[in-house]
Coordinates of C-alpha atoms in Angstrom, one line a residue:
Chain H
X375 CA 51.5 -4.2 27.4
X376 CA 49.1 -1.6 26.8
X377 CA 48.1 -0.5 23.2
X378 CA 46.8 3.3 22.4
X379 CA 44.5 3.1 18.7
X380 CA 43.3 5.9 17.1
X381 CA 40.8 5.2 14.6
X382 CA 41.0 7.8 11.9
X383 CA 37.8 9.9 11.2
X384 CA 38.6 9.6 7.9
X385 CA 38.4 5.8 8.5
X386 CA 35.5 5.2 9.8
X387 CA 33.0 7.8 8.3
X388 CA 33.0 9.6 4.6
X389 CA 34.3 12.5 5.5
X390 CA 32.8 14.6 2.7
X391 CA 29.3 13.9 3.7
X392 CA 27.9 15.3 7.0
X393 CA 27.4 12.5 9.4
X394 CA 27.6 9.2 7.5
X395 CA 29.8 6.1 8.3
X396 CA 31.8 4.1 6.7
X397 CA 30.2 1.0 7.5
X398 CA 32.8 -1.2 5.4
X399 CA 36.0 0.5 7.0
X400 CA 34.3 0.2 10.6
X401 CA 33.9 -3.4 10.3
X402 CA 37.3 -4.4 8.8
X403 CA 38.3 -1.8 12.0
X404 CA 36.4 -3.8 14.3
X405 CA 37.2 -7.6 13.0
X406 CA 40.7 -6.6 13.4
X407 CA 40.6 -5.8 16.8
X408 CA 37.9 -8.2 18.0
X409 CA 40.6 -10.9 16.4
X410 CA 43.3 -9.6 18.1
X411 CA 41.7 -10.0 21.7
X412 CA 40.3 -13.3 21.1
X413 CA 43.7 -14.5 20.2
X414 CA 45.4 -13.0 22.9
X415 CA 47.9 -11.0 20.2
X416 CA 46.3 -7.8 22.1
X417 CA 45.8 -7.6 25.8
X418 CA 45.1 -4.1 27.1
X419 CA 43.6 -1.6 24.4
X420 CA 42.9 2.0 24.8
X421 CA 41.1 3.3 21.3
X422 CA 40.1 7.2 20.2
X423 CA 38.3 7.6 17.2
X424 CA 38.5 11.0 15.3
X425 CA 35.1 13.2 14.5
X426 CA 35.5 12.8 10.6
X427 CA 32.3 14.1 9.0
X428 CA 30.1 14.0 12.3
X429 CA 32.5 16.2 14.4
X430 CA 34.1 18.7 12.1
X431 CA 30.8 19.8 10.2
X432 CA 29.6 20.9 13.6
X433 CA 32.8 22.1 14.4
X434 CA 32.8 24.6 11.6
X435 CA 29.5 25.6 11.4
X436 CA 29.7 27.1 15.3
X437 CA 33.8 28.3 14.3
X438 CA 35.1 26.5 17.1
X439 CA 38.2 24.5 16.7
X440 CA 41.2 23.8 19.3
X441 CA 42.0 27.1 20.1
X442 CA 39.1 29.1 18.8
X443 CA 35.9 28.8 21.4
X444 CA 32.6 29.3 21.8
X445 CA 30.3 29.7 24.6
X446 CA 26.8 28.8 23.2
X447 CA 25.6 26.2 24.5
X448 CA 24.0 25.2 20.9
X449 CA 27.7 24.4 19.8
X450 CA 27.9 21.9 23.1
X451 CA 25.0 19.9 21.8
X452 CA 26.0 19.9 18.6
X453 CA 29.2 19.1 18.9
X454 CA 29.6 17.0 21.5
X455 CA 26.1 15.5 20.7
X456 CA 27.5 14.3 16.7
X457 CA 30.3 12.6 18.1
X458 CA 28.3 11.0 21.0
X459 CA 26.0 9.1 18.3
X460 CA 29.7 8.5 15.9
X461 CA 30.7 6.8 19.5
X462 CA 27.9 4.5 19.6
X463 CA 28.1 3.2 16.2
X464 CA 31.8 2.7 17.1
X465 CA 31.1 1.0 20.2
X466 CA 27.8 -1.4 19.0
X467 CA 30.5 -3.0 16.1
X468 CA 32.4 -3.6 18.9
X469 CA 30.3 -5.0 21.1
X470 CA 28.4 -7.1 18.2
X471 CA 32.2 -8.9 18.0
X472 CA 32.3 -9.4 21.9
X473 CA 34.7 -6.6 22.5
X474 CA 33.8 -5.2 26.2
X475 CA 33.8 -1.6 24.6
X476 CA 32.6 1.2 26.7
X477 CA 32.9 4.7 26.1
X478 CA 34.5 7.7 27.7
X479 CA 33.9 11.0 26.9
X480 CA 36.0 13.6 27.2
X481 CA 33.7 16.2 28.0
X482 CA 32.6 14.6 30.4
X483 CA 36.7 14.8 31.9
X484 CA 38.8 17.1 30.7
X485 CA 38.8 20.3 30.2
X486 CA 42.0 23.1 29.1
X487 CA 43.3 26.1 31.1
X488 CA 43.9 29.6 29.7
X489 CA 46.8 28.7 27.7
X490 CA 44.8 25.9 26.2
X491 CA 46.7 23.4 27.9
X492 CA 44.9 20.1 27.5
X493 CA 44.0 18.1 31.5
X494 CA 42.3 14.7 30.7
X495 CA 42.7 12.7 34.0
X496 CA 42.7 9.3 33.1
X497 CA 42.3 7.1 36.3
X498 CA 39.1 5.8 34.8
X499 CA 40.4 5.0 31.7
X500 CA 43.3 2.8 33.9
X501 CA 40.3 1.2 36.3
X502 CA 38.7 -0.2 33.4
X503 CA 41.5 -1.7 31.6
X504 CA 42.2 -3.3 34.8
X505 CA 38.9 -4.7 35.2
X506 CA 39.3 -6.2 31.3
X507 CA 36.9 -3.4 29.4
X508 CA 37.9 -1.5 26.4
X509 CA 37.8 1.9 27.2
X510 CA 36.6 4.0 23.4
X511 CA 37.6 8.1 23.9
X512 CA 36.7 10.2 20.9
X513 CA 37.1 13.8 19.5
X514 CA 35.4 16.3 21.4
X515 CA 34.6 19.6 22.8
X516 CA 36.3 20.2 26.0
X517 CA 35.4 23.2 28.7
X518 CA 38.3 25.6 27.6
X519 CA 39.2 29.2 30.2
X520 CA 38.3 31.9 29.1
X521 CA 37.3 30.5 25.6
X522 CA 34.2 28.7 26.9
X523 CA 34.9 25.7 24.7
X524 CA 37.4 24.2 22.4
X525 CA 37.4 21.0 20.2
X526 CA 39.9 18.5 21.7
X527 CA 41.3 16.3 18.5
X528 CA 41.4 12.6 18.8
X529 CA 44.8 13.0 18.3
X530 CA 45.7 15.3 20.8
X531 CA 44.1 12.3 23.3
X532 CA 46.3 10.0 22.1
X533 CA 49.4 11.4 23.2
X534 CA 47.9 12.1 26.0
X535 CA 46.7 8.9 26.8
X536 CA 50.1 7.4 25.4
X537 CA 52.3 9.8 28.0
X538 CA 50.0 9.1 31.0
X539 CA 49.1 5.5 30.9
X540 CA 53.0 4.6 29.8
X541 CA 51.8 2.6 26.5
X542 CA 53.9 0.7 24.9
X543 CA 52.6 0.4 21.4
X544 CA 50.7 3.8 19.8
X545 CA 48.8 3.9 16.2
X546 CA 47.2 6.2 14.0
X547 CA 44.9 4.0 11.2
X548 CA 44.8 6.7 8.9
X549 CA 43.0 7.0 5.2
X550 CA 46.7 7.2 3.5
X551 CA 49.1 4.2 4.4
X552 CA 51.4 6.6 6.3
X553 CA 53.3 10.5 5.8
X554 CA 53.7 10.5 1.9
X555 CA 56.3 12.1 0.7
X556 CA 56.3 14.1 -2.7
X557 CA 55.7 10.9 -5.1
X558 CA 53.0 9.8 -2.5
X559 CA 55.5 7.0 -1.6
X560 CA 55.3 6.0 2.6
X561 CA 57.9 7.8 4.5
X562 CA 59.4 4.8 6.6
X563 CA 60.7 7.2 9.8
X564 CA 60.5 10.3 10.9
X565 CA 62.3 12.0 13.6
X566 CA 61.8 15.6 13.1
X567 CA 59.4 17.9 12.0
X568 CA 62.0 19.4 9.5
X569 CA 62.4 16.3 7.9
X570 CA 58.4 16.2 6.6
X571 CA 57.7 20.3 6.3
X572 CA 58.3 20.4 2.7
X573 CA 55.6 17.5 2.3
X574 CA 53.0 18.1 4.8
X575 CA 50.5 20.5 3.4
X576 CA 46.5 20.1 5.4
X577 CA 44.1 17.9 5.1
X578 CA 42.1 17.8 1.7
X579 CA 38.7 17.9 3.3
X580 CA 37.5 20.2 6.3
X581 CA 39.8 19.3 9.0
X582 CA 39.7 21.6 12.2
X583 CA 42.2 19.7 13.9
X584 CA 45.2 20.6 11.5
X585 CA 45.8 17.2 9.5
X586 CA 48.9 15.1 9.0
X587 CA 51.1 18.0 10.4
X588 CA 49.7 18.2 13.3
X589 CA 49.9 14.3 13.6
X590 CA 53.3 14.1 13.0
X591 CA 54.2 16.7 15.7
X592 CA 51.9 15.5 18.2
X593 CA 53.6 12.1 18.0
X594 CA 57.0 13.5 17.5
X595 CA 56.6 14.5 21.1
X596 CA 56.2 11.0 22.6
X597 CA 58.7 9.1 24.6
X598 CA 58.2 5.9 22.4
X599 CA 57.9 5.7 18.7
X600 CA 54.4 5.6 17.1
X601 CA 52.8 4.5 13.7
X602 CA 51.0 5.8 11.6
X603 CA 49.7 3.3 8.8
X604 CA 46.2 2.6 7.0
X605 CA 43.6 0.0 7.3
X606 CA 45.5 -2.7 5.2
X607 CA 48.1 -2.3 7.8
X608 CA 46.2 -2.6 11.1
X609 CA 46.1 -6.4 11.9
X610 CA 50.0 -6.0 11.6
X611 CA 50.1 -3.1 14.1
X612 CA 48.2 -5.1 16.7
X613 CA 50.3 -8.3 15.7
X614 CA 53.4 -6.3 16.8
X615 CA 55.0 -5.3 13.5
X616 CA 55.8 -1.6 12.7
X617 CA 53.4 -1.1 9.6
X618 CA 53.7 2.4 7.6
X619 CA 55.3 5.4 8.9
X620 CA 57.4 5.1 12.1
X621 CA 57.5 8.2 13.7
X622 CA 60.2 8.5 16.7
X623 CA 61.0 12.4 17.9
X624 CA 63.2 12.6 20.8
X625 CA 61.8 14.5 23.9
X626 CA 63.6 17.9 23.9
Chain Q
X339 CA 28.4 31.4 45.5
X340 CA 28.2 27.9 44.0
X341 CA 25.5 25.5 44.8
X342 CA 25.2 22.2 44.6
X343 CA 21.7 20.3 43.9
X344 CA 20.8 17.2 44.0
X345 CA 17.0 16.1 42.0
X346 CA 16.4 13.1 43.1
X347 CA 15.4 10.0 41.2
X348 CA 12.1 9.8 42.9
X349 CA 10.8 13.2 41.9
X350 CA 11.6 13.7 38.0
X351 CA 10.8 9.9 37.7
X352 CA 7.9 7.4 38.3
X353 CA 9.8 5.6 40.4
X354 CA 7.6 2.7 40.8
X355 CA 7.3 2.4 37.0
X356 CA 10.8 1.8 35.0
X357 CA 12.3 3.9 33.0
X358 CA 9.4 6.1 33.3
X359 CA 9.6 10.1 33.8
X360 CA 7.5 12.5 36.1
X361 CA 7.5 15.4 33.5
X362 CA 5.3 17.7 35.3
X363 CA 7.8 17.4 38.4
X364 CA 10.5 17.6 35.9
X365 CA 8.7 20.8 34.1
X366 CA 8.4 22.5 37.5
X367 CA 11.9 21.9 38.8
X368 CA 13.6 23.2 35.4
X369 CA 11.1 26.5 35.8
X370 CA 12.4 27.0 39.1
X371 CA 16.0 26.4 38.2
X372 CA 15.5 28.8 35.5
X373 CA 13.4 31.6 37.1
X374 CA 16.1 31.7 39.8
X375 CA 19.4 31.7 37.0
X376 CA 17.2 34.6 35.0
X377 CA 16.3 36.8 38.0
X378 CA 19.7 36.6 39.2
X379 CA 19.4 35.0 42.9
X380 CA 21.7 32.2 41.8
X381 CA 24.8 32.5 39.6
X382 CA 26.6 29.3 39.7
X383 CA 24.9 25.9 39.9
X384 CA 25.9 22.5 39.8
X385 CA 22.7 19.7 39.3
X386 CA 23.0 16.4 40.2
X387 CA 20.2 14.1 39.7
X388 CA 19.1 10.9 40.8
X389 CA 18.3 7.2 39.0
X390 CA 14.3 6.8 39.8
X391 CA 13.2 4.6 37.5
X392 CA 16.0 4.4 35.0
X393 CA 19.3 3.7 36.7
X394 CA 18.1 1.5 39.8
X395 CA 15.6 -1.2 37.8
X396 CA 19.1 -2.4 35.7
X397 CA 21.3 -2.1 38.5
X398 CA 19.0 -4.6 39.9
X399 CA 19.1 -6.6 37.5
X400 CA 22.5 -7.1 37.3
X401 CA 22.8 -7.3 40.8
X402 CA 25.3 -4.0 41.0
X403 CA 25.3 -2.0 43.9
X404 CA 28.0 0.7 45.0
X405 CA 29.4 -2.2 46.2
X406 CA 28.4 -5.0 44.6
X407 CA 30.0 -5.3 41.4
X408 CA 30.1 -6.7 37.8
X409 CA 32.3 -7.1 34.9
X410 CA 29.5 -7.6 32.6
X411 CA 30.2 -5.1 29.4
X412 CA 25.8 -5.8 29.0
X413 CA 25.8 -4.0 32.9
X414 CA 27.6 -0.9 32.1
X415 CA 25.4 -0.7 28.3
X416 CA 22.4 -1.3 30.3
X417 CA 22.9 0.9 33.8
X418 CA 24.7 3.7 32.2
X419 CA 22.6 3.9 28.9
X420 CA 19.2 4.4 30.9
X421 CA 21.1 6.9 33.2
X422 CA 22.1 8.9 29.8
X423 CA 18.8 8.8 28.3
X424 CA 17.3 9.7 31.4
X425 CA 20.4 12.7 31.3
X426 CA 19.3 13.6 28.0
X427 CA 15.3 14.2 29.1
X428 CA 16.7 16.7 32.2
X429 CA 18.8 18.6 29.8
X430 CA 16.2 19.0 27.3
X431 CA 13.6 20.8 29.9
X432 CA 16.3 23.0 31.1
X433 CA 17.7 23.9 27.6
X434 CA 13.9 24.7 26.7
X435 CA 13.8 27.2 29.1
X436 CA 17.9 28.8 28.4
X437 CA 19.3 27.3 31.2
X438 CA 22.7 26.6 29.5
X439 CA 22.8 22.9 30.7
X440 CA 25.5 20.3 29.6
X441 CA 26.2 17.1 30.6
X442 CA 28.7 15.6 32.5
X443 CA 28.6 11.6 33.0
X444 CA 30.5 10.2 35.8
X445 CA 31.3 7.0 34.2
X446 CA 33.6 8.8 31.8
X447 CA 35.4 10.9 34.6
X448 CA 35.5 9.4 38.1
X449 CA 36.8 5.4 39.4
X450 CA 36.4 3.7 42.5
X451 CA 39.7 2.6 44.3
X452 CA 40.0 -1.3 45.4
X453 CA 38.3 -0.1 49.0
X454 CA 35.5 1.6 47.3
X455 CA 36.7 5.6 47.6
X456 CA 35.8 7.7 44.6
X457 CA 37.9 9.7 42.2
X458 CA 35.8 11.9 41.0
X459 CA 38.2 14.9 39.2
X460 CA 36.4 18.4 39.1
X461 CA 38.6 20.7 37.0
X462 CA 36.4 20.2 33.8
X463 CA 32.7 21.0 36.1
X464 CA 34.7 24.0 37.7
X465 CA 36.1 25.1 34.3
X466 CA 32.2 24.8 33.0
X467 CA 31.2 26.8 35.9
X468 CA 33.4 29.4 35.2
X469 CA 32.7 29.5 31.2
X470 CA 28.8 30.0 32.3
X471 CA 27.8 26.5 31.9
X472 CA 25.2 24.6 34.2
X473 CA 27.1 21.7 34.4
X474 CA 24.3 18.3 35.2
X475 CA 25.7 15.3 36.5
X476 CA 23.9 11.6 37.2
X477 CA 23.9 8.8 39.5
X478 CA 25.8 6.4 37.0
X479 CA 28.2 3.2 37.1
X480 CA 32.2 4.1 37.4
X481 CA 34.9 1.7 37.3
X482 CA 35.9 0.0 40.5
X483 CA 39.2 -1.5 41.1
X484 CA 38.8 -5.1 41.4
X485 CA 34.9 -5.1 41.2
X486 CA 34.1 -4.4 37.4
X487 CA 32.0 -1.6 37.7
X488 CA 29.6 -0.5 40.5
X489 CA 27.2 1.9 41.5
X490 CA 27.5 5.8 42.0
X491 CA 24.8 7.4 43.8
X492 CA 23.3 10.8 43.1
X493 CA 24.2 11.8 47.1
X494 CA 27.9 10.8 46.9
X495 CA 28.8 12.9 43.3
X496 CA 26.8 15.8 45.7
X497 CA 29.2 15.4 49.0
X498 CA 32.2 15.2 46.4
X499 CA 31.2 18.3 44.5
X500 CA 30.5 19.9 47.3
X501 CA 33.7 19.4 49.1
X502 CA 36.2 19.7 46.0
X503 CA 34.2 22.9 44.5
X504 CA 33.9 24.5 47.9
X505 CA 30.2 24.9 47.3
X506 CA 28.3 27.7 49.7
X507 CA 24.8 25.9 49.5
X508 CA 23.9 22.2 48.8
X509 CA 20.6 20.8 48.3
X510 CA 19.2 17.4 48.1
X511 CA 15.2 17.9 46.2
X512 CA 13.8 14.8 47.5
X513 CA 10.2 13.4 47.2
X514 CA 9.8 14.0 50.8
X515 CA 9.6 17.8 52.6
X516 CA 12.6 16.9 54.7
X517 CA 13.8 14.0 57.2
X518 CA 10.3 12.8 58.8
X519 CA 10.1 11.8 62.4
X520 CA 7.8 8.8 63.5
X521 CA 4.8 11.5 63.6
X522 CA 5.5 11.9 60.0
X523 CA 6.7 16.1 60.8
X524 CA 9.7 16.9 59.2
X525 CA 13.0 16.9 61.7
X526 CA 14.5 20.6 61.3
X527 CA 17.8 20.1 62.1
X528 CA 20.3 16.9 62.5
X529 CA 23.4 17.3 63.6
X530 CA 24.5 13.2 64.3
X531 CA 22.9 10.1 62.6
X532 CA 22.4 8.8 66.1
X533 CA 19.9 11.7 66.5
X534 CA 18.0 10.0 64.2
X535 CA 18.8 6.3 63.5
X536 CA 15.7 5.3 65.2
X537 CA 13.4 6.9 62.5
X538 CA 15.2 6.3 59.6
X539 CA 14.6 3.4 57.5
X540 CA 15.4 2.2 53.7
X541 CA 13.4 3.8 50.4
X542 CA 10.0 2.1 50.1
X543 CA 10.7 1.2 46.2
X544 CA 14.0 -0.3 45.2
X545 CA 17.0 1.8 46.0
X546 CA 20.3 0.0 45.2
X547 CA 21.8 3.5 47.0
X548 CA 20.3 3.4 50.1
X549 CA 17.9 5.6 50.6
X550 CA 17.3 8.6 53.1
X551 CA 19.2 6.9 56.0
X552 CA 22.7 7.8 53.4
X553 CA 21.4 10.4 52.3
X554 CA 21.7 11.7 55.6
X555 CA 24.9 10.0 56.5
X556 CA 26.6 11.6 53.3
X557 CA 25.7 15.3 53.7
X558 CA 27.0 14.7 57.5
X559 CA 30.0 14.1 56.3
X560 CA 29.8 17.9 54.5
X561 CA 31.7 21.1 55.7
X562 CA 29.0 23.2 56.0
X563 CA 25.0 22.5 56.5
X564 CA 22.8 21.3 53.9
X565 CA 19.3 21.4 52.9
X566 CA 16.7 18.3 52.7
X567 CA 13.3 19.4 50.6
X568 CA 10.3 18.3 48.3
X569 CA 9.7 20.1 45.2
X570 CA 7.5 22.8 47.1
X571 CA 10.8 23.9 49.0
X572 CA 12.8 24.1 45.6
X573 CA 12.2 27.9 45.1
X574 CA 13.0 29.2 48.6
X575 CA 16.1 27.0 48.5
X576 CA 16.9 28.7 45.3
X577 CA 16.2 31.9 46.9
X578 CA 18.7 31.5 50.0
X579 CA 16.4 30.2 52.7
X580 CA 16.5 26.8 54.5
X581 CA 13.3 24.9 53.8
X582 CA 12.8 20.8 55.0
X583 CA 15.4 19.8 57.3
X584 CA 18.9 21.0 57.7
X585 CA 21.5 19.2 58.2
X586 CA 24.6 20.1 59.4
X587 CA 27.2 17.7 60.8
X588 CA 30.5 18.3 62.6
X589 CA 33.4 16.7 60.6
X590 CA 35.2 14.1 62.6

């Protein structure tokens, strides 16, 4: 039973100031899932945490985003070098509750052809859930054709990770407790796009990656249903209960 | 023409002395690397580099080897930390001098099967390549089927670059001018490690990858011939000649 996570950026860092955590959230984040291992609720876990205020500030001040690229090498550093130190905080909370964290980057792996088609091979990430680690991915810059490169979202590595590794449970911890709908009441289930256009403007803050739209179509292409709920709701995800918004597309 | 080249551990670090850099080594590397990328004799390079100081002193400690493994989360923290740090120092002298350097850990991209072979995927270094990057990869730790993690060396990333980007020219910078005979004169040419099994022992300091002996073994294994040199070779390797000792196998 293999769990994909993605831990909001919104979550775990205040997204309207440049590079600053949200030590409170990343705790409650990381008790959660340090409980659910010890108690054996949770077995093999695959998390992604989004770039939140260290990632996108970058991201906009060199005008890269998932399709528009950049080749200065500046933007690499800065970039890739924010969410780097956003992945060690993420990673020492972890590890401070005895969770065998270790990061992968995805610059470091992937990279997107011409048409911006996204290749993350994920054979390491497998190998180590094998051998009992918990592999962290984050938002990232990836090596892009012809655009030198691109920001890969943490939610673009989710469905990634969810289609190639087979997962069998998929969440989004999110700031809001699921897709609102007009009276900011939780959508319970989504199936199609059409459904949620009406309601699914962007992001409030600085979002290069496109928001709760882009969430909801990314997942609506999955095999398996996925949730997408807030921090109140994440000890029931790992327990197994369907917390939030369900969102279930079926594969054209 | 892509080349591959390897700076070993034992030249840009003390190697004696943990986690402890040669900076005037590393200084005249990076100027040589970026005289030769400013004046045009090389296009498209790959760097590799080695542990020294940084990677093999944990690896020791842990008792990890490329064979030996752990499934200590404190092992991969320890081993792969140092090797990023030491990551960060290499791209900082090349960046200083406009070499458009990035990094590319191993730990986040490449896994060992259960009878050792490494995955190491190359579409995101050949994707760099192509975008103008200088892509700079490091002896690190990768998951290993049923071992935890163990060791990569600096000389098996360089055979599997080599081999999987098709490189025209591959170099190993070593603290040594070349294979040395009993006489101490560097050996021009090998061709078999029987040639030269007599003279070839382990490193003098700790070397959890084996020394020159693999180092020779691996770039037997190569298509084409490849180049063993100190520091004083770097430039005419750089500028298409064959200094130190070549060596150039026959694949079996």
């Amino acid at each position: 039973m293999t769990i994909v996570l993605k831990l909001g950026g919104s979550v775990i860092t205040e997204k309207d100031r440049p590079e600053t955590l949200d030590g409170r959230a990343l705790d409650e984040t990381a008790d959660a899932i340090a409980e659910a291992l010890a108690d054996g609720t949770v077995e093999d876990i695959v998390l992604v945490h989004g770039g939140g205020s260290f990632g996108h500030h970058h991201a906009n001040e060199f005008g890269v985003s998932t399709t528009a690229g950049s080749h200065a090498v500046d933007a690499v550093h800065a970039i890739h070098g924010a969410m780097t130190t956003l992945n060690r905080f993420v990673l020492q909370r972890l590890l401070d509750r005895d969770v065998p964290a270790v990061p992968v980057a995805p610059f470091s792996a992937a990279y997107r052809s011409g048409d911006g088609a996204l290749t993350l091979p994920t054979g390491q990430v497998e190998t180590l859930l094998g051998e009992g680690f918990v592999p962290v991915l984050h938002g990232d810059i990836v090596a892009h054709v012809g655009a030198g490169v691109t920001v890969v979202s943490g939610d673009e590595l989710v469905v990634e990770l969810a289609d190639r590794l087979g997962a069998d449970r998929v969440g989004l911890c999110s700031a809001v407790p699921g897709v609102l709908d007009g009276n900011d009441a939780v959508i319970e289930r989504i199936e199609s796009h059409e459904d949620v256009a009406s309601v699914l403007g962007d992001s409030d803050t600085t979002d290069v990656t496109g928001g709760m739209s882009s969430k909801v179509r990314a997942l609506l292409a999955l095999d398996g249903p996925a949730s997408i709920f807030d921090l109140d709701g994440l000890t029931a995800f790992l327990a197994g209960e369907r917390p939030g918004t369900t969102v279930d597309g079926e594969r054209q």
